[in-house]
PDB file of N, CA and C in Angstrom:
ATOM      1  N   GLU A 920       6.517  -3.032   9.752  1.00  0.00           N
ATOM      2  CA  GLU A 920       5.952  -2.201   8.696  1.00  0.00           C
ATOM      3  C   GLU A 920       7.003  -1.219   8.168  1.00  0.00           C
ATOM      4  N   ASP A 921       7.830  -0.642   9.080  1.00  0.00           N
ATOM      5  CA  ASP A 921       8.878   0.265   8.629  1.00  0.00           C
ATOM      6  C   ASP A 921       9.891  -0.461   7.762  1.00  0.00           C
ATOM      7  N   ASP A 922      10.186  -1.721   8.096  1.00  0.00           N
ATOM      8  CA  ASP A 922      11.102  -2.516   7.272  1.00  0.00           C
ATOM      9  C   ASP A 922      10.563  -2.673   5.866  1.00  0.00           C
ATOM     10  N   ASP A 923       9.249  -2.884   5.747  1.00  0.00           N
ATOM     11  CA  ASP A 923       8.636  -3.041   4.391  1.00  0.00           C
ATOM     12  C   ASP A 923       8.814  -1.758   3.599  1.00  0.00           C
ATOM     13  N   GLU A 924       8.616  -0.606   4.224  1.00  0.00           N
ATOM     14  CA  GLU A 924       8.746   0.658   3.536  1.00  0.00           C
ATOM     15  C   GLU A 924      10.196   0.889   3.124  1.00  0.00           C
ATOM     16  N   ASP A 925      11.138   0.548   3.992  1.00  0.00           N
ATOM     17  CA  ASP A 925      12.554   0.715   3.654  1.00  0.00           C
ATOM     18  C   ASP A 925      12.938  -0.180   2.478  1.00  0.00           C
ATOM     19  N   LEU A 926      12.428  -1.409   2.511  1.00  0.00           N
ATOM     20  CA  LEU A 926      12.715  -2.342   1.413  1.00  0.00           C
ATOM     21  C   LEU A 926      12.109  -1.831   0.132  1.00  0.00           C
ATOM     22  N   ALA A 927      10.904  -1.355   0.136  1.00  0.00           N
ATOM     23  CA  ALA A 927      10.247  -0.853  -1.078  1.00  0.00           C
ATOM     24  C   ALA A 927      11.026   0.325  -1.637  1.00  0.00           C
ATOM     25  N   LYS A 928      11.484   1.216  -0.789  1.00  0.00           N
ATOM     26  CA  LYS A 928      12.258   2.371  -1.262  1.00  0.00           C
ATOM     27  C   LYS A 928      13.595   1.915  -1.855  1.00  0.00           C
ATOM     28  N   SER A 929      14.208   0.951  -1.237  1.00  0.00           N
ATOM     29  CA  SER A 929      15.476   0.429  -1.751  1.00  0.00           C
ATOM     30  C   SER A 929      15.307  -0.214  -3.121  1.00  0.00           C
ATOM     31  N   LEU A 930      14.260  -1.029  -3.258  1.00  0.00           N
ATOM     32  CA  LEU A 930      14.009  -1.696  -4.557  1.00  0.00           C
ATOM     33  C   LEU A 930      13.651  -0.703  -5.624  1.00  0.00           C
ATOM     34  N   ALA A 931      12.931   0.333  -5.263  1.00  0.00           N
ATOM     35  CA  ALA A 931      12.507   1.346  -6.252  1.00  0.00           C
ATOM     36  C   ALA A 931      13.695   2.103  -6.844  1.00  0.00           C
ATOM     37  N   THR A 932      14.796   2.193  -6.097  1.00  0.00           N
ATOM     38  CA  THR A 932      15.966   2.940  -6.595  1.00  0.00           C
ATOM     39  C   THR A 932      16.994   2.087  -7.244  1.00  0.00           C
ATOM     40  N   MET A 933      16.801   0.796  -7.282  1.00  0.00           N
ATOM     41  CA  MET A 933      17.770  -0.122  -7.911  1.00  0.00           C
ATOM     42  C   MET A 933      17.803   0.122  -9.390  1.00  0.00           C
ATOM     43  N   THR A 934      19.000   0.121  -9.966  1.00  0.00           N
ATOM     44  CA  THR A 934      19.158   0.206 -11.441  1.00  0.00           C
ATOM     45  C   THR A 934      20.044  -0.953 -11.850  1.00  0.00           C
ATOM     46  N   PHE A 935      19.883  -1.351 -13.090  1.00  0.00           N
ATOM     47  CA  PHE A 935      20.696  -2.449 -13.595  1.00  0.00           C
ATOM     48  C   PHE A 935      21.443  -1.988 -14.833  1.00  0.00           C
ATOM     49  N   ASP A 936      22.686  -2.350 -14.900  1.00  0.00           N
ATOM     50  CA  ASP A 936      23.517  -1.990 -16.050  1.00  0.00           C
ATOM     51  C   ASP A 936      23.207  -2.891 -17.215  1.00  0.00           C
ATOM     52  N   PRO A 937      23.394  -2.383 -18.425  1.00  0.00           N
ATOM     53  CA  PRO A 937      23.154  -3.260 -19.612  1.00  0.00           C
ATOM     54  C   PRO A 937      24.244  -4.316 -19.679  1.00  0.00           C
ATOM     55  N   LEU A 938      23.990  -5.319 -20.472  1.00  0.00           N
ATOM     56  CA  LEU A 938      24.962  -6.386 -20.704  1.00  0.00           C
ATOM     57  C   LEU A 938      26.310  -5.816 -21.137  1.00  0.00           C
ATOM     58  N   ASP A 939      27.349  -6.116 -20.436  1.00  0.00           N
ATOM     59  CA  ASP A 939      28.687  -5.643 -20.741  1.00  0.00           C
ATOM     60  C   ASP A 939      29.335  -6.592 -21.732  1.00  0.00           C
ATOM     61  N   ARG A 940      29.293  -6.164 -22.986  1.00  0.00           N
ATOM     62  CA  ARG A 940      29.822  -7.022 -24.055  1.00  0.00           C
ATOM     63  C   ARG A 940      31.287  -7.302 -23.907  1.00  0.00           C
ATOM     64  N   ASP A 941      32.034  -6.431 -23.238  1.00  0.00           N
ATOM     65  CA  ASP A 941      33.483  -6.639 -23.091  1.00  0.00           C
ATOM     66  C   ASP A 941      33.823  -7.813 -22.177  1.00  0.00           C
ATOM     67  N   ARG A 942      32.831  -8.310 -21.441  1.00  0.00           N
ATOM     68  CA  ARG A 942      33.070  -9.454 -20.564  1.00  0.00           C
ATOM     69  C   ARG A 942      33.139 -10.764 -21.341  1.00  0.00           C
ATOM     70  N   PHE A 943      32.712 -10.733 -22.601  1.00  0.00           N
ATOM     71  CA  PHE A 943      32.706 -11.912 -23.441  1.00  0.00           C
ATOM     72  C   PHE A 943      33.822 -11.816 -24.477  1.00  0.00           C
ATOM     73  N   VAL A 944      34.421 -12.954 -24.785  1.00  0.00           N
ATOM     74  CA  VAL A 944      35.536 -12.980 -25.742  1.00  0.00           C
ATOM     75  C   VAL A 944      35.039 -12.728 -27.165  1.00  0.00           C
ATOM     76  N   ASP A 945      33.981 -13.385 -27.538  1.00  0.00           N
ATOM     77  CA  ASP A 945      33.464 -13.296 -28.907  1.00  0.00           C
ATOM     78  C   ASP A 945      32.460 -12.149 -29.041  1.00  0.00           C
ATOM     79  N   ASP A 946      32.316 -11.652 -30.270  1.00  0.00           N
ATOM     80  CA  ASP A 946      31.311 -10.660 -30.567  1.00  0.00           C
ATOM     81  C   ASP A 946      29.952 -11.348 -30.598  1.00  0.00           C
ATOM     82  N   ILE A 947      28.999 -10.826 -29.795  1.00  0.00           N
ATOM     83  CA  ILE A 947      27.700 -11.473 -29.784  1.00  0.00           C
ATOM     84  C   ILE A 947      26.733 -10.869 -30.799  1.00  0.00           C
ATOM     85  N   GLY A 948      27.227  -9.886 -31.571  1.00  0.00           N
ATOM     86  CA  GLY A 948      26.406  -9.316 -32.614  1.00  0.00           C
ATOM     87  C   GLY A 948      25.362  -8.335 -32.070  1.00  0.00           C
ATOM     88  N   GLU A 949      24.711  -7.688 -32.999  1.00  0.00           N
ATOM     89  CA  GLU A 949      23.678  -6.680 -32.642  1.00  0.00           C
ATOM     90  C   GLU A 949      22.280  -7.201 -32.895  1.00  0.00           C
ATOM     91  N   THR A 950      22.095  -8.004 -33.925  1.00  0.00           N
ATOM     92  CA  THR A 950      20.757  -8.448 -34.295  1.00  0.00           C
ATOM     93  C   THR A 950      20.790  -9.943 -34.648  1.00  0.00           C
ATOM     94  N   ALA A 951      19.626 -10.495 -34.702  1.00  0.00           N
ATOM     95  CA  ALA A 951      19.503 -11.895 -35.102  1.00  0.00           C
ATOM     96  C   ALA A 951      18.206 -12.061 -35.875  1.00  0.00           C
ATOM     97  N   ASP A 952      18.183 -12.945 -36.831  1.00  0.00           N
ATOM     98  CA  ASP A 952      17.015 -13.210 -37.607  1.00  0.00           C
ATOM     99  C   ASP A 952      16.292 -14.416 -36.974  1.00  0.00           C
ATOM    100  N   ILE A 953      15.460 -14.117 -35.997  1.00  0.00           N
ATOM    101  CA  ILE A 953      14.765 -15.180 -35.217  1.00  0.00           C
ATOM    102  C   ILE A 953      13.287 -14.916 -35.257  1.00  0.00           C
ATOM    103  N   ASP A 954      12.529 -15.961 -35.575  1.00  0.00           N
ATOM    104  CA  ASP A 954      11.054 -15.867 -35.531  1.00  0.00           C
ATOM    105  C   ASP A 954      10.631 -15.863 -34.057  1.00  0.00           C
ATOM    106  N   SER A 955       9.900 -14.844 -33.639  1.00  0.00           N
ATOM    107  CA  SER A 955       9.537 -14.712 -32.215  1.00  0.00           C
ATOM    108  C   SER A 955       8.700 -15.890 -31.721  1.00  0.00           C
ATOM    109  N   SER A 956       8.020 -16.592 -32.628  1.00  0.00           N
ATOM    110  CA  SER A 956       7.220 -17.774 -32.193  1.00  0.00           C
ATOM    111  C   SER A 956       8.135 -18.915 -31.739  1.00  0.00           C
ATOM    112  N   GLU A 957       9.416 -18.850 -32.081  1.00  0.00           N
ATOM    113  CA  GLU A 957      10.358 -19.905 -31.683  1.00  0.00           C
ATOM    114  C   GLU A 957      11.066 -19.563 -30.334  1.00  0.00           C
ATOM    115  N   VAL A 958      10.767 -18.403 -29.788  1.00  0.00           N
ATOM    116  CA  VAL A 958      11.451 -17.953 -28.555  1.00  0.00           C
ATOM    117  C   VAL A 958      10.582 -18.284 -27.351  1.00  0.00           C
ATOM    118  N   THR A 959      11.191 -18.908 -26.346  1.00  0.00           N
ATOM    119  CA  THR A 959      10.536 -19.167 -25.072  1.00  0.00           C
ATOM    120  C   THR A 959      11.372 -18.529 -23.981  1.00  0.00           C
ATOM    121  N   VAL A 960      10.693 -17.784 -23.101  1.00  0.00           N
ATOM    122  CA  VAL A 960      11.383 -17.159 -21.963  1.00  0.00           C
ATOM    123  C   VAL A 960      10.819 -17.787 -20.692  1.00  0.00           C
ATOM    124  N   PHE A 961      11.702 -18.274 -19.849  1.00  0.00           N
ATOM    125  CA  PHE A 961      11.324 -18.859 -18.579  1.00  0.00           C
ATOM    126  C   PHE A 961      11.727 -17.883 -17.444  1.00  0.00           C
ATOM    127  N   VAL A 962      10.809 -17.632 -16.520  1.00  0.00           N
ATOM    128  CA  VAL A 962      11.102 -16.821 -15.363  1.00  0.00           C
ATOM    129  C   VAL A 962      10.692 -17.649 -14.168  1.00  0.00           C
ATOM    130  N   ASP A 963      11.655 -17.948 -13.305  1.00  0.00           N
ATOM    131  CA  ASP A 963      11.395 -18.790 -12.140  1.00  0.00           C
ATOM    132  C   ASP A 963      11.900 -18.090 -10.886  1.00  0.00           C
ATOM    133  N   PRO A 964      11.006 -17.620 -10.043  1.00  0.00           N
ATOM    134  CA  PRO A 964      11.441 -17.016  -8.775  1.00  0.00           C
ATOM    135  C   PRO A 964      11.859 -18.088  -7.788  1.00  0.00           C
ATOM    136  N   LEU A 965      13.077 -18.546  -7.929  1.00  0.00           N
ATOM    137  CA  LEU A 965      13.603 -19.563  -7.017  1.00  0.00           C
ATOM    138  C   LEU A 965      13.631 -19.073  -5.581  1.00  0.00           C
ATOM    139  N   ASP A 966      13.070 -19.847  -4.686  1.00  0.00           N
ATOM    140  CA  ASP A 966      13.096 -19.479  -3.271  1.00  0.00           C
ATOM    141  C   ASP A 966      12.819 -17.991  -3.065  1.00  0.00           C
ATOM    142  N   GLY A 967      11.793 -17.479  -3.676  1.00  0.00           N
ATOM    143  CA  GLY A 967      11.580 -16.045  -3.632  1.00  0.00           C
ATOM    144  C   GLY A 967      10.616 -15.546  -2.641  1.00  0.00           C
ATOM    145  N   THR A 968       9.354 -15.691  -2.920  1.00  0.00           N
ATOM    146  CA  THR A 968       8.310 -15.004  -2.132  1.00  0.00           C
ATOM    147  C   THR A 968       8.328 -15.375  -0.669  1.00  0.00           C
ATOM    148  N   ARG A 969       8.304 -16.628  -0.362  1.00  0.00           N
ATOM    149  CA  ARG A 969       8.250 -17.056   1.038  1.00  0.00           C
ATOM    150  C   ARG A 969       9.454 -16.567   1.808  1.00  0.00           C
ATOM    151  N   GLU A 970      10.646 -16.739   1.263  1.00  0.00           N
ATOM    152  CA  GLU A 970      11.850 -16.328   1.923  1.00  0.00           C
ATOM    153  C   GLU A 970      11.906 -14.803   2.095  1.00  0.00           C
ATOM    154  N   PHE A 971      11.436 -14.101   1.087  1.00  0.00           N
ATOM    155  CA  PHE A 971      11.407 -12.648   1.134  1.00  0.00           C
ATOM    156  C   PHE A 971      10.479 -12.172   2.260  1.00  0.00           C
ATOM    157  N   VAL A 972       9.295 -12.756   2.336  1.00  0.00           N
ATOM    158  CA  VAL A 972       8.330 -12.369   3.394  1.00  0.00           C
ATOM    159  C   VAL A 972       8.854 -12.717   4.749  1.00  0.00           C
ATOM    160  N   GLU A 973       9.577 -13.820   4.853  1.00  0.00           N
ATOM    161  CA  GLU A 973      10.113 -14.225   6.146  1.00  0.00           C
ATOM    162  C   GLU A 973      11.394 -13.495   6.519  1.00  0.00           C
ATOM    163  N   GLY A 974      11.861 -12.624   5.630  1.00  0.00           N
ATOM    164  CA  GLY A 974      13.078 -11.854   5.911  1.00  0.00           C
ATOM    165  C   GLY A 974      14.367 -12.574   5.665  1.00  0.00           C
ATOM    166  N   ARG A 975      14.311 -13.725   4.986  1.00  0.00           N
ATOM    167  CA  ARG A 975      15.517 -14.468   4.650  1.00  0.00           C
ATOM    168  C   ARG A 975      15.998 -14.020   3.256  1.00  0.00           C
ATOM    169  N   LEU A 976      16.428 -12.773   3.190  1.00  0.00           N
ATOM    170  CA  LEU A 976      16.730 -12.123   1.917  1.00  0.00           C
ATOM    171  C   LEU A 976      17.836 -12.836   1.156  1.00  0.00           C
ATOM    172  N   GLU A 977      18.820 -13.418   1.841  1.00  0.00           N
ATOM    173  CA  GLU A 977      19.931 -14.069   1.144  1.00  0.00           C
ATOM    174  C   GLU A 977      19.509 -15.291   0.353  1.00  0.00           C
ATOM    175  N   ASN A 978      18.258 -15.749   0.596  1.00  0.00           N
ATOM    176  CA  ASN A 978      17.738 -16.897  -0.108  1.00  0.00           C
ATOM    177  C   ASN A 978      16.825 -16.525  -1.292  1.00  0.00           C
ATOM    178  N   CYS A 979      16.676 -15.260  -1.567  1.00  0.00           N
ATOM    179  CA  CYS A 979      15.822 -14.786  -2.671  1.00  0.00           C
ATOM    180  C   CYS A 979      16.675 -14.794  -3.952  1.00  0.00           C
ATOM    181  N   GLN A 980      16.159 -15.457  -4.980  1.00  0.00           N
ATOM    182  CA  GLN A 980      16.841 -15.557  -6.278  1.00  0.00           C
ATOM    183  C   GLN A 980      15.819 -15.600  -7.371  1.00  0.00           C
ATOM    184  N   VAL A 981      16.189 -15.157  -8.560  1.00  0.00           N
ATOM    185  CA  VAL A 981      15.323 -15.270  -9.726  1.00  0.00           C
ATOM    186  C   VAL A 981      16.152 -15.816 -10.875  1.00  0.00           C
ATOM    187  N   LEU A 982      15.559 -16.737 -11.600  1.00  0.00           N
ATOM    188  CA  LEU A 982      16.251 -17.339 -12.759  1.00  0.00           C
ATOM    189  C   LEU A 982      15.443 -16.938 -14.014  1.00  0.00           C
ATOM    190  N   VAL A 983      16.173 -16.492 -15.004  1.00  0.00           N
ATOM    191  CA  VAL A 983      15.538 -16.172 -16.311  1.00  0.00           C
ATOM    192  C   VAL A 983      16.335 -16.968 -17.346  1.00  0.00           C
ATOM    193  N   GLY A 984      15.595 -17.686 -18.172  1.00  0.00           N
ATOM    194  CA  GLY A 984      16.231 -18.473 -19.211  1.00  0.00           C
ATOM    195  C   GLY A 984      15.569 -18.210 -20.541  1.00  0.00           C
ATOM    196  N   ILE A 985      16.334 -18.289 -21.610  1.00  0.00           N
ATOM    197  CA  ILE A 985      15.806 -18.069 -22.943  1.00  0.00           C
ATOM    198  C   ILE A 985      16.184 -19.273 -23.818  1.00  0.00           C
ATOM    199  N   ALA A 986      15.165 -19.788 -24.492  1.00  0.00           N
ATOM    200  CA  ALA A 986      15.370 -20.892 -25.429  1.00  0.00           C
ATOM    201  C   ALA A 986      14.864 -20.486 -26.810  1.00  0.00           C
ATOM    202  N   ILE A 987      15.544 -20.928 -27.809  1.00  0.00           N
ATOM    203  CA  ILE A 987      15.122 -20.688 -29.200  1.00  0.00           C
ATOM    204  C   ILE A 987      14.923 -22.050 -29.852  1.00  0.00           C
ATOM    205  N   ASP A 988      13.727 -22.271 -30.321  1.00  0.00           N
ATOM    206  CA  ASP A 988      13.351 -23.538 -30.928  1.00  0.00           C
ATOM    207  C   ASP A 988      13.711 -24.722 -30.026  1.00  0.00           C
ATOM    208  N   GLY A 989      13.458 -24.565 -28.733  1.00  0.00           N
ATOM    209  CA  GLY A 989      13.644 -25.622 -27.747  1.00  0.00           C
ATOM    210  C   GLY A 989      15.054 -25.771 -27.230  1.00  0.00           C
ATOM    211  N   GLU A 990      15.999 -24.961 -27.683  1.00  0.00           N
ATOM    212  CA  GLU A 990      17.379 -25.056 -27.271  1.00  0.00           C
ATOM    213  C   GLU A 990      17.763 -23.880 -26.394  1.00  0.00           C
ATOM    214  N   ALA A 991      18.294 -24.144 -25.209  1.00  0.00           N
ATOM    215  CA  ALA A 991      18.698 -23.057 -24.294  1.00  0.00           C
ATOM    216  C   ALA A 991      19.821 -22.267 -24.909  1.00  0.00           C
ATOM    217  N   VAL A 992      19.662 -20.918 -24.897  1.00  0.00           N
ATOM    218  CA  VAL A 992      20.684 -20.051 -25.499  1.00  0.00           C
ATOM    219  C   VAL A 992      21.208 -19.014 -24.545  1.00  0.00           C
ATOM    220  N   ALA A 993      20.441 -18.667 -23.487  1.00  0.00           N
ATOM    221  CA  ALA A 993      20.902 -17.615 -22.565  1.00  0.00           C
ATOM    222  C   ALA A 993      20.196 -17.778 -21.245  1.00  0.00           C
ATOM    223  N   GLY A 994      20.850 -17.245 -20.232  1.00  0.00           N
ATOM    224  CA  GLY A 994      20.210 -17.316 -18.922  1.00  0.00           C
ATOM    225  C   GLY A 994      20.855 -16.366 -17.965  1.00  0.00           C
ATOM    226  N   ALA A 995      20.135 -16.031 -16.903  1.00  0.00           N
ATOM    227  CA  ALA A 995      20.660 -15.153 -15.863  1.00  0.00           C
ATOM    228  C   ALA A 995      20.050 -15.531 -14.535  1.00  0.00           C
ATOM    229  N   ILE A 996      20.880 -15.410 -13.491  1.00  0.00           N
ATOM    230  CA  ILE A 996      20.423 -15.641 -12.132  1.00  0.00           C
ATOM    231  C   ILE A 996      20.609 -14.294 -11.414  1.00  0.00           C
ATOM    232  N   GLY A 997      19.520 -13.744 -10.891  1.00  0.00           N
ATOM    233  CA  GLY A 997      19.582 -12.520 -10.137  1.00  0.00           C
ATOM    234  C   GLY A 997      19.543 -12.813  -8.646  1.00  0.00           C
ATOM    235  N   ILE A 998      20.518 -12.329  -7.938  1.00  0.00           N
ATOM    236  CA  ILE A 998      20.540 -12.485  -6.477  1.00  0.00           C
ATOM    237  C   ILE A 998      20.515 -11.074  -5.884  1.00  0.00           C
ATOM    238  N   PRO A 999      19.325 -10.602  -5.554  1.00  0.00           N
ATOM    239  CA  PRO A 999      19.175  -9.199  -5.166  1.00  0.00           C
ATOM    240  C   PRO A 999      19.842  -8.849  -3.840  1.00  0.00           C
ATOM    241  N   PHE A1000      19.926  -9.783  -2.927  1.00  0.00           N
ATOM    242  CA  PHE A1000      20.481  -9.505  -1.594  1.00  0.00           C
ATOM    243  C   PHE A1000      21.510 -10.606  -1.260  1.00  0.00           C
ATOM    244  N   PRO A1001      22.677 -10.649  -1.903  1.00  0.00           N
ATOM    245  CA  PRO A1001      23.606 -11.757  -1.756  1.00  0.00           C
ATOM    246  C   PRO A1001      24.039 -12.071  -0.349  1.00  0.00           C
ATOM    247  N   ASP A1002      24.120 -11.046   0.500  1.00  0.00           N
ATOM    248  CA  ASP A1002      24.496 -11.355   1.894  1.00  0.00           C
ATOM    249  C   ASP A1002      23.348 -11.111   2.867  1.00  0.00           C
ATOM    250  N   GLY A1003      22.151 -10.961   2.311  1.00  0.00           N
ATOM    251  CA  GLY A1003      20.970 -10.822   3.152  1.00  0.00           C
ATOM    252  C   GLY A1003      20.730  -9.402   3.626  1.00  0.00           C
ATOM    253  N   SER A1004      21.491  -8.456   3.090  1.00  0.00           N
ATOM    254  CA  SER A1004      21.365  -7.065   3.494  1.00  0.00           C
ATOM    255  C   SER A1004      20.862  -6.202   2.350  1.00  0.00           C
ATOM    256  N   LEU A1005      20.092  -5.187   2.702  1.00  0.00           N
ATOM    257  CA  LEU A1005      19.629  -4.244   1.682  1.00  0.00           C
ATOM    258  C   LEU A1005      20.716  -3.280   1.277  1.00  0.00           C
ATOM    259  N   GLU A1006      21.842  -3.311   1.972  1.00  0.00           N
ATOM    260  CA  GLU A1006      22.893  -2.324   1.740  1.00  0.00           C
ATOM    261  C   GLU A1006      23.910  -2.786   0.689  1.00  0.00           C
ATOM    262  N   THR A1007      23.877  -4.039   0.290  1.00  0.00           N
ATOM    263  CA  THR A1007      24.861  -4.551  -0.669  1.00  0.00           C
ATOM    264  C   THR A1007      24.310  -4.506  -2.094  1.00  0.00           C
ATOM    265  N   ASP A1008      25.218  -4.524  -3.073  1.00  0.00           N
ATOM    266  CA  ASP A1008      24.802  -4.530  -4.458  1.00  0.00           C
ATOM    267  C   ASP A1008      24.248  -5.875  -4.881  1.00  0.00           C
ATOM    268  N   THR A1009      23.338  -5.838  -5.820  1.00  0.00           N
ATOM    269  CA  THR A1009      22.779  -7.054  -6.389  1.00  0.00           C
ATOM    270  C   THR A1009      23.865  -7.794  -7.173  1.00  0.00           C
ATOM    271  N   THR A1010      23.796  -9.099  -7.170  1.00  0.00           N
ATOM    272  CA  THR A1010      24.678  -9.934  -8.013  1.00  0.00           C
ATOM    273  C   THR A1010      23.859 -10.543  -9.123  1.00  0.00           C
ATOM    274  N   ILE A1011      24.377 -10.477 -10.327  1.00  0.00           N
ATOM    275  CA  ILE A1011      23.728 -11.093 -11.477  1.00  0.00           C
ATOM    276  C   ILE A1011      24.761 -11.951 -12.190  1.00  0.00           C
ATOM    277  N   ILE A1012      24.414 -13.193 -12.376  1.00  0.00           N
ATOM    278  CA  ILE A1012      25.265 -14.130 -13.098  1.00  0.00           C
ATOM    279  C   ILE A1012      24.532 -14.426 -14.418  1.00  0.00           C
ATOM    280  N   TYR A1013      25.236 -14.212 -15.525  1.00  0.00           N
ATOM    281  CA  TYR A1013      24.552 -14.440 -16.808  1.00  0.00           C
ATOM    282  C   TYR A1013      25.467 -15.159 -17.769  1.00  0.00           C
ATOM    283  N   GLY A1014      24.837 -15.787 -18.749  1.00  0.00           N
ATOM    284  CA  GLY A1014      25.615 -16.514 -19.729  1.00  0.00           C
ATOM    285  C   GLY A1014      24.896 -16.649 -21.045  1.00  0.00           C
ATOM    286  N   LEU A1015      25.711 -16.832 -22.099  1.00  0.00           N
ATOM    287  CA  LEU A1015      25.202 -17.050 -23.437  1.00  0.00           C
ATOM    288  C   LEU A1015      25.815 -18.326 -23.960  1.00  0.00           C
ATOM    289  N   ALA A1016      24.981 -19.190 -24.531  1.00  0.00           N
ATOM    290  CA  ALA A1016      25.472 -20.457 -25.043  1.00  0.00           C
ATOM    291  C   ALA A1016      26.579 -20.245 -26.064  1.00  0.00           C
ATOM    292  N   ASP A1017      27.603 -21.070 -25.996  1.00  0.00           N
ATOM    293  CA  ASP A1017      28.756 -21.050 -26.864  1.00  0.00           C
ATOM    294  C   ASP A1017      29.600 -19.794 -26.767  1.00  0.00           C
ATOM    295  N   ILE A1018      29.294 -18.896 -25.793  1.00  0.00           N
ATOM    296  CA  ILE A1018      30.085 -17.685 -25.633  1.00  0.00           C
ATOM    297  C   ILE A1018      30.719 -17.603 -24.248  1.00  0.00           C
ATOM    298  N   GLY A1019      29.920 -17.818 -23.207  1.00  0.00           N
ATOM    299  CA  GLY A1019      30.489 -17.821 -21.874  1.00  0.00           C
ATOM    300  C   GLY A1019      29.578 -17.225 -20.833  1.00  0.00           C
ATOM    301  N   THR A1020      30.126 -17.039 -19.651  1.00  0.00           N
ATOM    302  CA  THR A1020      29.387 -16.526 -18.525  1.00  0.00           C
ATOM    303  C   THR A1020      30.119 -15.327 -17.911  1.00  0.00           C
ATOM    304  N   SER A1021      29.397 -14.566 -17.123  1.00  0.00           N
ATOM    305  CA  SER A1021      29.993 -13.453 -16.417  1.00  0.00           C
ATOM    306  C   SER A1021      29.181 -13.124 -15.181  1.00  0.00           C
ATOM    307  N   VAL A1022      29.756 -12.318 -14.303  1.00  0.00           N
ATOM    308  CA  VAL A1022      29.091 -11.904 -13.054  1.00  0.00           C
ATOM    309  C   VAL A1022      29.154 -10.397 -12.965  1.00  0.00           C
ATOM    310  N   VAL A1023      28.024  -9.836 -12.590  1.00  0.00           N
ATOM    311  CA  VAL A1023      27.939  -8.407 -12.279  1.00  0.00           C
ATOM    312  C   VAL A1023      27.606  -8.281 -10.806  1.00  0.00           C
ATOM    313  N   GLY A1024      28.342  -7.499 -10.091  1.00  0.00           N
ATOM    314  CA  GLY A1024      28.025  -7.272  -8.683  1.00  0.00           C
ATOM    315  C   GLY A1024      28.903  -8.092  -7.769  1.00  0.00           C
TER     316      GLY A1024
END
């Protein structure tokens, strides 16, 4: 039970940096003229809940993908506990179609 409280406190204090545009070679622009009905967002907690509950934190991951008019345009993989410890920084791998990928953490 103490471990659960420690984990909850740790998660509550996590902050995430905004997308670092300098990591990409091309300018990704500020706005886009996209009809929101054409946007699909996928959120998949890969190996998440069960592994988290069992304490196998290094196996917890979340995938977020964005498609516009059925074509994948962006995605991110969040690895909150890359080495299975609450003491390490989260790793986020993200990418934009036709622009590239980057890693934070």
